GROMACS .gro file of C-alpha atoms in nm:
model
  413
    1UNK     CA    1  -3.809   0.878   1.466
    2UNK     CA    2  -3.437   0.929   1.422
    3UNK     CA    3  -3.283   0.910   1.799
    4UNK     CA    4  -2.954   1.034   1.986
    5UNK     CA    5  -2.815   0.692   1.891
    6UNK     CA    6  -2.837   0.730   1.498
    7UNK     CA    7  -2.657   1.067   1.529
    8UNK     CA    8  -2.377   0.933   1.773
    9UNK     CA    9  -2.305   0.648   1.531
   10UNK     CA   10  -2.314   0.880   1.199
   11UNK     CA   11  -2.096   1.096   1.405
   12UNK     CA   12  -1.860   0.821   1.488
   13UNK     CA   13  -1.856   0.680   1.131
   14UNK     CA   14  -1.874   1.008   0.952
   15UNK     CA   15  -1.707   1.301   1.142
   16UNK     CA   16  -1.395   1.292   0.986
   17UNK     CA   17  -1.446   1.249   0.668
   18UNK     CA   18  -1.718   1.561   0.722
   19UNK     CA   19  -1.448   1.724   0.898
   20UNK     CA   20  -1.185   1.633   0.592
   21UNK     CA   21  -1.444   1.794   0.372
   22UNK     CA   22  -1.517   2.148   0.603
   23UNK     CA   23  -1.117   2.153   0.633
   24UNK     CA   24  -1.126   2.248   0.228
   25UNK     CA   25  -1.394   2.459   0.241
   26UNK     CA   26  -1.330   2.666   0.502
   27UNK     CA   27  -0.930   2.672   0.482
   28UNK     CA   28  -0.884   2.672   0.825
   29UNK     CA   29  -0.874   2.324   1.113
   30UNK     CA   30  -0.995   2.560   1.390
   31UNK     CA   31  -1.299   2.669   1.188
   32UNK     CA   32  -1.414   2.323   1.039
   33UNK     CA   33  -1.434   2.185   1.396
   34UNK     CA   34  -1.671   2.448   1.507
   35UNK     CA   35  -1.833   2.389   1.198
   36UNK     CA   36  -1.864   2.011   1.233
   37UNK     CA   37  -1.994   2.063   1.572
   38UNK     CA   38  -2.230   2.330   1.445
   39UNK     CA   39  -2.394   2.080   1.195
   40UNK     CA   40  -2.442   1.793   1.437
   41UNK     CA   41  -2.622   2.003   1.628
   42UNK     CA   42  -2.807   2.085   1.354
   43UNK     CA   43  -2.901   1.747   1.275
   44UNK     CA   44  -2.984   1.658   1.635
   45UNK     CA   45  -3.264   1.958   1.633
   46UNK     CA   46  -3.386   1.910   1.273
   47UNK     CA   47  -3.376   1.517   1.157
   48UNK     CA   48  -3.599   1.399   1.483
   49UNK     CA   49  -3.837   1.633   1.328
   50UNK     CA   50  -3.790   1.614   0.957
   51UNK     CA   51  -3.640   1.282   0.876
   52UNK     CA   52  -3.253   1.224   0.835
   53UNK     CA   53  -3.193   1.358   0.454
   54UNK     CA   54  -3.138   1.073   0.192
   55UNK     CA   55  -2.735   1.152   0.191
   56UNK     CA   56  -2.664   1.269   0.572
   57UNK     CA   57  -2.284   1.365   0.500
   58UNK     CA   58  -2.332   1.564   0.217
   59UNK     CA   59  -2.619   1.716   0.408
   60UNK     CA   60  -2.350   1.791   0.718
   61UNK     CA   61  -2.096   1.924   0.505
   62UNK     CA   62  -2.325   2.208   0.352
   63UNK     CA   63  -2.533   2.271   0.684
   64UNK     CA   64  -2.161   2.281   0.854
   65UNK     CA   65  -2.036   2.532   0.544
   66UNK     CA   66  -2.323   2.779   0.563
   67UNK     CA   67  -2.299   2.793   0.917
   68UNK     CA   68  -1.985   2.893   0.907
   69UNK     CA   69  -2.084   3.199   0.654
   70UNK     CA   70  -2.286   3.293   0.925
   71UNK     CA   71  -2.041   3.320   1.161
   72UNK     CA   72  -1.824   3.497   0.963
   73UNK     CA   73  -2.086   3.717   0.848
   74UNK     CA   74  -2.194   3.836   1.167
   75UNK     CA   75  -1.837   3.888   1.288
   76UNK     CA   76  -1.776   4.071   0.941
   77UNK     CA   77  -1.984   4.335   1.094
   78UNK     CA   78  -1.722   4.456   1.348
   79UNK     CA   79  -1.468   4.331   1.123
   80UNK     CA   80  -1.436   4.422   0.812
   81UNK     CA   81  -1.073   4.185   0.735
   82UNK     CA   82  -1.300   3.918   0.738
   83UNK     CA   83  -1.502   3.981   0.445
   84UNK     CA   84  -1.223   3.889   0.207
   85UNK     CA   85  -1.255   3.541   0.388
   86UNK     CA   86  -1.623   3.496   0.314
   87UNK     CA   87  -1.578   3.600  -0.030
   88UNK     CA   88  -1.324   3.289  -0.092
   89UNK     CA   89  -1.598   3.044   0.081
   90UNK     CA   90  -1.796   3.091  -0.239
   91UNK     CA   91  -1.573   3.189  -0.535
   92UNK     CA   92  -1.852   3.136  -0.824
   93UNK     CA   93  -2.063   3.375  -0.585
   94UNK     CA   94  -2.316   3.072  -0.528
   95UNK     CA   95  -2.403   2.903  -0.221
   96UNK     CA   96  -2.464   2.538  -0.353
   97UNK     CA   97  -2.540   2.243  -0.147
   98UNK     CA   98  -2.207   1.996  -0.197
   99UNK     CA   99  -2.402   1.662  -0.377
  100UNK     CA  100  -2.080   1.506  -0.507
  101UNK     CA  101  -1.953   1.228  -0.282
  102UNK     CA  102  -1.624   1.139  -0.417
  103UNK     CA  103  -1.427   1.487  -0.359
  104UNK     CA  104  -1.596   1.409  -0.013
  105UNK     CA  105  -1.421   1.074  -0.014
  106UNK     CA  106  -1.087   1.192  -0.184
  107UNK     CA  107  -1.105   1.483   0.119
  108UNK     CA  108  -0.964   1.250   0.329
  109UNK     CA  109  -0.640   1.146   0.140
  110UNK     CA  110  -0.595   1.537   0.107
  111UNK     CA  111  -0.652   1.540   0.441
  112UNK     CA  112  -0.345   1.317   0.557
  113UNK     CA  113  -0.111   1.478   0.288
  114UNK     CA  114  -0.157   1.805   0.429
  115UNK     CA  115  -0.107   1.635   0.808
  116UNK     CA  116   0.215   1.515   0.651
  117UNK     CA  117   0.336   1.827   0.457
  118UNK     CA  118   0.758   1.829   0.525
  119UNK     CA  119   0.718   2.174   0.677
  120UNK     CA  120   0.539   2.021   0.986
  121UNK     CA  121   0.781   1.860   1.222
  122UNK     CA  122   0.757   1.483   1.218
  123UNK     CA  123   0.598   1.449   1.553
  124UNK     CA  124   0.378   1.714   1.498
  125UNK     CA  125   0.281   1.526   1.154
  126UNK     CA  126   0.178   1.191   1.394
  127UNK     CA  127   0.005   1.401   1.631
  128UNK     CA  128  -0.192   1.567   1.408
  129UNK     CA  129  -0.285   1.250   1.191
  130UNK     CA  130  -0.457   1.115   1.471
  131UNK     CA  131  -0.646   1.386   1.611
  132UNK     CA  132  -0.763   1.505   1.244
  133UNK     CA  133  -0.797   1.146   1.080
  134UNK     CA  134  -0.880   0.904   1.389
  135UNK     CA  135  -1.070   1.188   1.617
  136UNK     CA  136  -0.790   1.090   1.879
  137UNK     CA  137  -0.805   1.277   2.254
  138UNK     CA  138  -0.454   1.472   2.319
  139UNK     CA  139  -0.475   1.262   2.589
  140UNK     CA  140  -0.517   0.924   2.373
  141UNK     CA  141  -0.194   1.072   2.159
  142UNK     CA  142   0.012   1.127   2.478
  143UNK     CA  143  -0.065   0.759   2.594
  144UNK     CA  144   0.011   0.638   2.218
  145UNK     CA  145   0.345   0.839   2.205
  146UNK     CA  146   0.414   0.790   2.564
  147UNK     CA  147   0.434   1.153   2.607
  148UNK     CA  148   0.230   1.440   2.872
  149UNK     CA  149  -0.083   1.552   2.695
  150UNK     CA  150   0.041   1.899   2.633
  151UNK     CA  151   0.343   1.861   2.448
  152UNK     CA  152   0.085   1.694   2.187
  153UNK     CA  153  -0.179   1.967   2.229
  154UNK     CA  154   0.118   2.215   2.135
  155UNK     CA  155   0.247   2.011   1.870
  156UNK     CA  156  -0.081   2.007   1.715
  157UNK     CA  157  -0.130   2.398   1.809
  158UNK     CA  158   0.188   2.457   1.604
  159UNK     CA  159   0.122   2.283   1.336
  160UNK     CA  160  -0.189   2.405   1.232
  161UNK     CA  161  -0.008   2.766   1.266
  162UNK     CA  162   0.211   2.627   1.056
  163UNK     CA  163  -0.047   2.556   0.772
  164UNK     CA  164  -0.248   2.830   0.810
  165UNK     CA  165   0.087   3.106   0.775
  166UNK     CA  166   0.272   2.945   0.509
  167UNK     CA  167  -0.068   2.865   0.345
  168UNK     CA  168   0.037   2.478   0.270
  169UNK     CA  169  -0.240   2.399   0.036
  170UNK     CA  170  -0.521   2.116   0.079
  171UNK     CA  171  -0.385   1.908  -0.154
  172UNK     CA  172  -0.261   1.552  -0.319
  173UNK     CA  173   0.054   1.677  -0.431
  174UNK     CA  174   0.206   1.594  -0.785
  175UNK     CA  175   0.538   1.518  -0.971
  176UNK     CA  176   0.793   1.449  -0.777
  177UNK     CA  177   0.654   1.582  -0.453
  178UNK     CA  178   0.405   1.230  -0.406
  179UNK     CA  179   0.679   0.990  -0.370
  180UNK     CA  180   0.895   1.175  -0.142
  181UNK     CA  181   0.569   1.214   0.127
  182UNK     CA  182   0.529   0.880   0.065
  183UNK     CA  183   0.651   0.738   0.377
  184UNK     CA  184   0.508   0.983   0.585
  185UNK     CA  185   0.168   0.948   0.463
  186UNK     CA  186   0.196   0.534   0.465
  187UNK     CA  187   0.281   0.538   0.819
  188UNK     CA  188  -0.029   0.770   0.892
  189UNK     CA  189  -0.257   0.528   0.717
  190UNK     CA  190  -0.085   0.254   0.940
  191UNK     CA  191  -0.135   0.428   1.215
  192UNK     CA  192  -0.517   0.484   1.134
  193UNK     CA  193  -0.549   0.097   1.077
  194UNK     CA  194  -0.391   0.062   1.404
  195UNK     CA  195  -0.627   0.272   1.611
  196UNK     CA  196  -0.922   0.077   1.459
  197UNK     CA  197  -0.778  -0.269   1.484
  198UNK     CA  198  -0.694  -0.235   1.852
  199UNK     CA  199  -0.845   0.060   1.992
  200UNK     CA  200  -0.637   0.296   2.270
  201UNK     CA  201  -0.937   0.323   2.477
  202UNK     CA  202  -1.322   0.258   2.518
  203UNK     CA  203  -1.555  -0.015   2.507
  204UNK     CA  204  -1.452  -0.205   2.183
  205UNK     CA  205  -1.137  -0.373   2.077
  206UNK     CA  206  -1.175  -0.276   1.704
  207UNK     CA  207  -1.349   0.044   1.525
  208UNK     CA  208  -1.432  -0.122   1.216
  209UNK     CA  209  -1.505   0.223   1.127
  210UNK     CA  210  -1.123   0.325   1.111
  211UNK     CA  211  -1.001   0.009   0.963
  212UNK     CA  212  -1.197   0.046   0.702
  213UNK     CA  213  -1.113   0.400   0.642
  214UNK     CA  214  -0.731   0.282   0.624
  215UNK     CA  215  -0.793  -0.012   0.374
  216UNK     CA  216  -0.996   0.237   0.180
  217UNK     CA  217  -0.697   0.521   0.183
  218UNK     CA  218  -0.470   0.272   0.099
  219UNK     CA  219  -0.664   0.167  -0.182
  220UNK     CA  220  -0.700   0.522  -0.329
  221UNK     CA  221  -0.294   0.552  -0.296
  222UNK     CA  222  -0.229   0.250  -0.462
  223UNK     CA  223  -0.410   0.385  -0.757
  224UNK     CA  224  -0.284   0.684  -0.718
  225UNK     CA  225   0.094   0.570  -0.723
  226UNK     CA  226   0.161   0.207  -0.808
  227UNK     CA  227   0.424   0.142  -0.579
  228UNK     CA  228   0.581  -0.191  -0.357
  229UNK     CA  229   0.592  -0.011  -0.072
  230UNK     CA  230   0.189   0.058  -0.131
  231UNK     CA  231   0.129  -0.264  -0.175
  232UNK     CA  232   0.290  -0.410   0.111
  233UNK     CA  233   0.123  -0.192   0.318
  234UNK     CA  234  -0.235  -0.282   0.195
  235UNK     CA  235  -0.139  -0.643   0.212
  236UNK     CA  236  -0.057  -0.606   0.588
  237UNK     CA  237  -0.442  -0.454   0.648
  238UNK     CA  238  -0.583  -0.700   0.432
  239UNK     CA  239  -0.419  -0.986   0.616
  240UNK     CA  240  -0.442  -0.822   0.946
  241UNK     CA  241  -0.835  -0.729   0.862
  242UNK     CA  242  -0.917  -1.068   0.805
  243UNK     CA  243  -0.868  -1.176   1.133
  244UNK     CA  244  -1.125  -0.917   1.308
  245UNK     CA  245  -1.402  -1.095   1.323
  246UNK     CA  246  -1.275  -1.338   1.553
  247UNK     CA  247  -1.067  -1.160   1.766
  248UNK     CA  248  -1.396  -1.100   2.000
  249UNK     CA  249  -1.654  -1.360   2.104
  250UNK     CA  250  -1.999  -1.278   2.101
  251UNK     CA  251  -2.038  -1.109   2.438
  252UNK     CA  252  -1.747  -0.846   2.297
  253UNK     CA  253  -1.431  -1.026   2.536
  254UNK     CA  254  -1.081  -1.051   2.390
  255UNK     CA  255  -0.970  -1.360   2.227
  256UNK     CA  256  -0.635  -1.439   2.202
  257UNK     CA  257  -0.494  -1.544   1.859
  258UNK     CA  258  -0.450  -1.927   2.038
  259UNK     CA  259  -0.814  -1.932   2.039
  260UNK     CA  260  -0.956  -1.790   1.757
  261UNK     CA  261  -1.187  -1.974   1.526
  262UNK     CA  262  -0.983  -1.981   1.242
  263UNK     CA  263  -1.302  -2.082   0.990
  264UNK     CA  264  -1.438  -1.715   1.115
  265UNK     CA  265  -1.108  -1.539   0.926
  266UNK     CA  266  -1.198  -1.368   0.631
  267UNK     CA  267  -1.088  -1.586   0.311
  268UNK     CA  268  -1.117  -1.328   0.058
  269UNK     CA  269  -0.937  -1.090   0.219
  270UNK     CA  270  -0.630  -1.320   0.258
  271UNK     CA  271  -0.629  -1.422  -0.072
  272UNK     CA  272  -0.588  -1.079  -0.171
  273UNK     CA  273  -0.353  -0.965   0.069
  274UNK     CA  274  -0.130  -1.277  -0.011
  275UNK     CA  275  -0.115  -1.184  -0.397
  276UNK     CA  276  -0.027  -0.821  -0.323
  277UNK     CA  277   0.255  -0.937  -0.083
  278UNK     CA  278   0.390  -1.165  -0.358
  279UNK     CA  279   0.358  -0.898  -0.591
  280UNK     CA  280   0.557  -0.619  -0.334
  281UNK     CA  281   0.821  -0.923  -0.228
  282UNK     CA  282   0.937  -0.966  -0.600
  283UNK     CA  283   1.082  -0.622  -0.629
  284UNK     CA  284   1.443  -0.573  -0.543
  285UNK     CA  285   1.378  -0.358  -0.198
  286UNK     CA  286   1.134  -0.501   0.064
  287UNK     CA  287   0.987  -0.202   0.263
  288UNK     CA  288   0.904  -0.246   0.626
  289UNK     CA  289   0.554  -0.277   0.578
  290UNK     CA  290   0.582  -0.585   0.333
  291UNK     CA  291   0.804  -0.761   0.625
  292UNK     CA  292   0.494  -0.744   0.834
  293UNK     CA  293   0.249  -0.819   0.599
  294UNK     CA  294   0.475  -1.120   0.532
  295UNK     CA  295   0.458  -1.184   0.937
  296UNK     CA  296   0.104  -1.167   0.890
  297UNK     CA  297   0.076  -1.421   0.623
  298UNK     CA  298   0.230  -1.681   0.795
  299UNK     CA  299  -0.034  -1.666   1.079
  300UNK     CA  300  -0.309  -1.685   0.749
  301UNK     CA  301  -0.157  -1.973   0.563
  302UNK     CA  302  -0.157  -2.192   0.909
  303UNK     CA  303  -0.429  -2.393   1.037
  304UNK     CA  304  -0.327  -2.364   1.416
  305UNK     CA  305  -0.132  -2.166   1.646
  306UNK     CA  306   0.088  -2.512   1.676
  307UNK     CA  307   0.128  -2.524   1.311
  308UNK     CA  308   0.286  -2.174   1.285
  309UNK     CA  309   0.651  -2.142   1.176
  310UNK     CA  310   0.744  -1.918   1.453
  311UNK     CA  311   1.099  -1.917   1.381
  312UNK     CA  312   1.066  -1.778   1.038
  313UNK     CA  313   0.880  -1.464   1.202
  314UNK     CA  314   1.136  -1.431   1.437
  315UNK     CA  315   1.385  -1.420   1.099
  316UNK     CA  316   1.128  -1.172   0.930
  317UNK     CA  317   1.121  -0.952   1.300
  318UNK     CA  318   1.518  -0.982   1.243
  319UNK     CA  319   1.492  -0.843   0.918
  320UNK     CA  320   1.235  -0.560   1.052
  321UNK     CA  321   1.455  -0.468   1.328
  322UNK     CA  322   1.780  -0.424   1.117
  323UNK     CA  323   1.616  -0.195   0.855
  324UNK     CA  324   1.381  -0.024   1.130
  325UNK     CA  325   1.465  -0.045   1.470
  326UNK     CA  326   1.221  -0.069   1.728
  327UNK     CA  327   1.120  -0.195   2.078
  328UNK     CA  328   0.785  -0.345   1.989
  329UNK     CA  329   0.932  -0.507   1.733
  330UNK     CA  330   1.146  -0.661   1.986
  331UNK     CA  331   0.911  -0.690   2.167
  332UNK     CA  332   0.724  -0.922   1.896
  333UNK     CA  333   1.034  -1.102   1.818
  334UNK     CA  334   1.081  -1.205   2.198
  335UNK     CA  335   0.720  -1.342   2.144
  336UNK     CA  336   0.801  -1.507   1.862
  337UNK     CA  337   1.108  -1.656   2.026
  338UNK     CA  338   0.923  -1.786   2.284
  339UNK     CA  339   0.679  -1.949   2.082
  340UNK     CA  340   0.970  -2.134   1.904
  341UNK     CA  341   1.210  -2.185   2.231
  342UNK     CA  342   0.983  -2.147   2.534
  343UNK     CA  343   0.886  -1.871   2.795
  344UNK     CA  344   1.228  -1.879   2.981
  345UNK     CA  345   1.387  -1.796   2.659
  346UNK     CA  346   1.111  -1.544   2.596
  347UNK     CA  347   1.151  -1.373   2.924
  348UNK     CA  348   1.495  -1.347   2.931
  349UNK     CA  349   1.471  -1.131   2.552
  350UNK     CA  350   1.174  -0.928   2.705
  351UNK     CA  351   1.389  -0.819   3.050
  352UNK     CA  352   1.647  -0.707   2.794
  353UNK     CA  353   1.441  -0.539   2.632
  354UNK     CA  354   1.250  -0.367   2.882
  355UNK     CA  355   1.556  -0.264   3.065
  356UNK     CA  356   1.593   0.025   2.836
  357UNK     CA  357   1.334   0.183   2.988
  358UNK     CA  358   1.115   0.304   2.678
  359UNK     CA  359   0.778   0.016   2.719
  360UNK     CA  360   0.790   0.090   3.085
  361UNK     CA  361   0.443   0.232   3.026
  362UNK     CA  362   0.356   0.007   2.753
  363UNK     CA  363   0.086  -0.222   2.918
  364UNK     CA  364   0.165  -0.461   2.656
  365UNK     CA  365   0.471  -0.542   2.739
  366UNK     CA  366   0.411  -0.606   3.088
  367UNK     CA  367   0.101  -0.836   2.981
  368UNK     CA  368   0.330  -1.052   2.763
  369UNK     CA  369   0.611  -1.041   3.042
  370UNK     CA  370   0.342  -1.153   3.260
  371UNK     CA  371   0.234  -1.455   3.055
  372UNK     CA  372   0.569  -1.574   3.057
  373UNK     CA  373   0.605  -1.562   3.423
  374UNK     CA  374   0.308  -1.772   3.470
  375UNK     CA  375   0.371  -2.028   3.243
  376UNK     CA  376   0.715  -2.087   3.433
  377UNK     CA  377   0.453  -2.107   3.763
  378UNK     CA  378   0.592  -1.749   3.914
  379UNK     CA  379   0.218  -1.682   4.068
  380UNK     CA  380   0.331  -1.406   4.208
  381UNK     CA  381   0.534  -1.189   3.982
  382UNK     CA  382   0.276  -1.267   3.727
  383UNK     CA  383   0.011  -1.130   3.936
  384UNK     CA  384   0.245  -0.809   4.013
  385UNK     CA  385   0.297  -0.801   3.650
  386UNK     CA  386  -0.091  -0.834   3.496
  387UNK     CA  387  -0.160  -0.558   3.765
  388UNK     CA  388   0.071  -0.346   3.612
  389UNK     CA  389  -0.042  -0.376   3.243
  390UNK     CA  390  -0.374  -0.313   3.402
  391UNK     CA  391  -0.330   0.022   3.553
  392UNK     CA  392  -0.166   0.076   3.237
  393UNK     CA  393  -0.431  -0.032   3.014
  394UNK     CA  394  -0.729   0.184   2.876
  395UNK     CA  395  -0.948  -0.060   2.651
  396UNK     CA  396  -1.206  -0.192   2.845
  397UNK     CA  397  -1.167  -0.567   2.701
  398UNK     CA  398  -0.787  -0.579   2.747
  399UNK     CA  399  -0.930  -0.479   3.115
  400UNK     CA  400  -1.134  -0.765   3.167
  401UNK     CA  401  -0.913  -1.009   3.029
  402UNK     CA  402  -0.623  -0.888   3.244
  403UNK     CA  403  -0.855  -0.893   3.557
  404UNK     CA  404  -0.981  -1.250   3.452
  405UNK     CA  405  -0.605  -1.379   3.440
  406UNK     CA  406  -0.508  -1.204   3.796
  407UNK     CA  407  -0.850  -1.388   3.967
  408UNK     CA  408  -0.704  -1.736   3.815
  409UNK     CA  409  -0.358  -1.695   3.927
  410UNK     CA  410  -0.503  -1.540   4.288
  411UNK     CA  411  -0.697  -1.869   4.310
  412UNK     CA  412  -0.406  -2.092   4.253
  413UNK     CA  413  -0.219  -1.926   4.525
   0.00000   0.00000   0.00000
């Protein structure tokens, strides 16, 4: 008997890339996502009964398709415009079911391209990544961004007008056109990785479902254009990747990178990573995303938190900051800094930093703030300080650790 559960997780595994797939097909965002929502109901009234099919997303993406010939059909009746649409859904004149996996795989790259087309604006690009690749809530966006949940919901509104009037086309582009999207589309992939390795929200700290997905996309670019930059980025995810299994103990709580079994970390994946981040740090320009991976590899090459050179990724945050400023990477460096100086030193950089006024509602920031203040034995303003990253906070493990470390400090008072 195939339950509400089976569907839930093949819709949390698979909705994208069916959506990715319907996107192509149909020509039009608005239209796949009634269609995706079409064929999981579908599947929720037919598969109990008849058995889930023996390839479920291929299965989706044709039972979403033809339902959205229906639709259009029966509209077509009290308008004919529409028919010319209909006609393009099936160009050969057939109505095949879609068996071949890999454009449903590739659908996904073409996916982000088009998210990242140069006619978009550059926040509307981000805002529609995540909703269209990730399945990101406006609202999850506007915490992400640190902006109100309608200014996304109209960039994303605006975009897709965008696509569907100039008619951008759903496609990898070629020629010169790849490498100048390039950036755009390896920050989206980042961004994806991101989402899965920490989630904004819900009951999990990682969706191995999205990480996956990233190191997969990546993959597919690299071959797709051999490039440093590429490879840096991939070695990041590896390195980062390699570490998810033991970022969680076995009841699901958060465990901080101090205590992590390090035996848990995923050897293969480090190995790789570290050869592609040799490879990308030979070339005569280091991208942003090689600086991290390189961040990365010196927490994979070290057997302890103790034995961590902490100064040299407070040189390599130095380095990120100067090519690509930013206030989590500060942020990070201050971390680093206190690692390598102590939490006074640490504290000062993070005051500094949050003085500007842009992590004010980064719940982060005032859970590493926090950590400072109560190793220097300020009870108080650490308490005042967790409590704030916890109204901020939305993951329900960052919760519970940040309500676990406000009881301790409570008791000590």
């Amino acid at each position: 008997m195939i339950g509400e559960q089976v569907i839930e997780e093949l819709y949390r595994q698979h909705s994208r890339r069916v959506l990715a797939t319907l996107i192509r097909l149909l020509g039009d965002f608005d239209r796949a996502e009634e269609a995706l929502h079409d064929a999981f109901a579908a599947a929720a009234r037919t598969w109990p009964v008849d058995g889930m099919p023996n390839n479920p997303v291929a299965w989706l993406v044709s039972t979403g398709r033809f339902k959205a010939i229906d639709h259009l059909r029966r509209r077509a009746r009290f308008n004919a415009s529409l028919q010319h649409i209909e006609d393009g859904l099936y160009p050969d004149g057939t109505e095949t079911e879609i068996g071949d996996m890999e454009p449903i795989k590739d659908d996904m790259l073409r996916l982000i391209f088009i998210c990242c087309h140069p006619a978009l604006a550059a926040d509307a690009q981000m805002a529609m990544a995540l909703r269209e690749v990730c399945g990101l809530t406006t609202e999850e966006i506007a915490h992400a961004f640190l902006v109100p949940a309608p200014t996304v919901a109209q960039r994303i509104v605006r975009a897709k007008n965008r696509i569907r009037t100039e008619k951008i086309p759903y496609e990898v582009p070629v020629g010169a056109e790849l490498p100048e999207r390039l950036d755009r589309v390896l920050h989206v992939i980042y961004l994806v990785f991101n989402e899965g390795y920490s989630a904004s929200s819900g009951s999990a700290i990682v969706r191995a479902d999205l990480t996956a997905e990233a190191i997969r996309l990546a993959r597919l670019l690299a071959a797709l254009l051999p490039h440093p930059d590429v490879a840096g980025l991939l070695s990041l995810l590896l390195l980062q990747e390699s570490r998810r299994a033991a970022r969680q103990d076995g009841d699901g709580a958060l465990v901080l990178l101090a205590d992590q079994d390090r035996s848990c970390w995923d050897r293969s994946k480090i190995s790789e990573g570290l050869a592609l981040l040799a490879s990308a740090m030979r070339t005569p320009e280091i991208g942003i995303y090689t600086v991290q991976a390189a961040i990365a590899a010196e927490h994979a090459k070290t057997g302890s938190i103790e034995e961590t050179d902490w100064r040299r990724i407070a040189f390599y945050y130095d380095l990120l900051i100067s090519a690509h400023p930013s206030d989590i990477a500060e942020l990070n460096r201050a971390v680093a800094i206190a690692m390598a100086d102590g939490p006074e030193k640490g504290l000062a950089l993070i005051d500094a930093v949050m003085g500007k006024g842009e992590l004010s509602t980064y719940h982060l920031a005032h859970s590493a703030r926090a950590d400072f203040l109560r190793q220097l034995g300020r009870r108080g303003e650490a308490i005042a300080a967790y409590e704030r990253a916890l109204a901020l906070c939305r993951q329900e493990p960052e919760q519970a650790f940040l309500r676990k470390r406000i009881l301790e400090l409570t008791a000590l008072s």
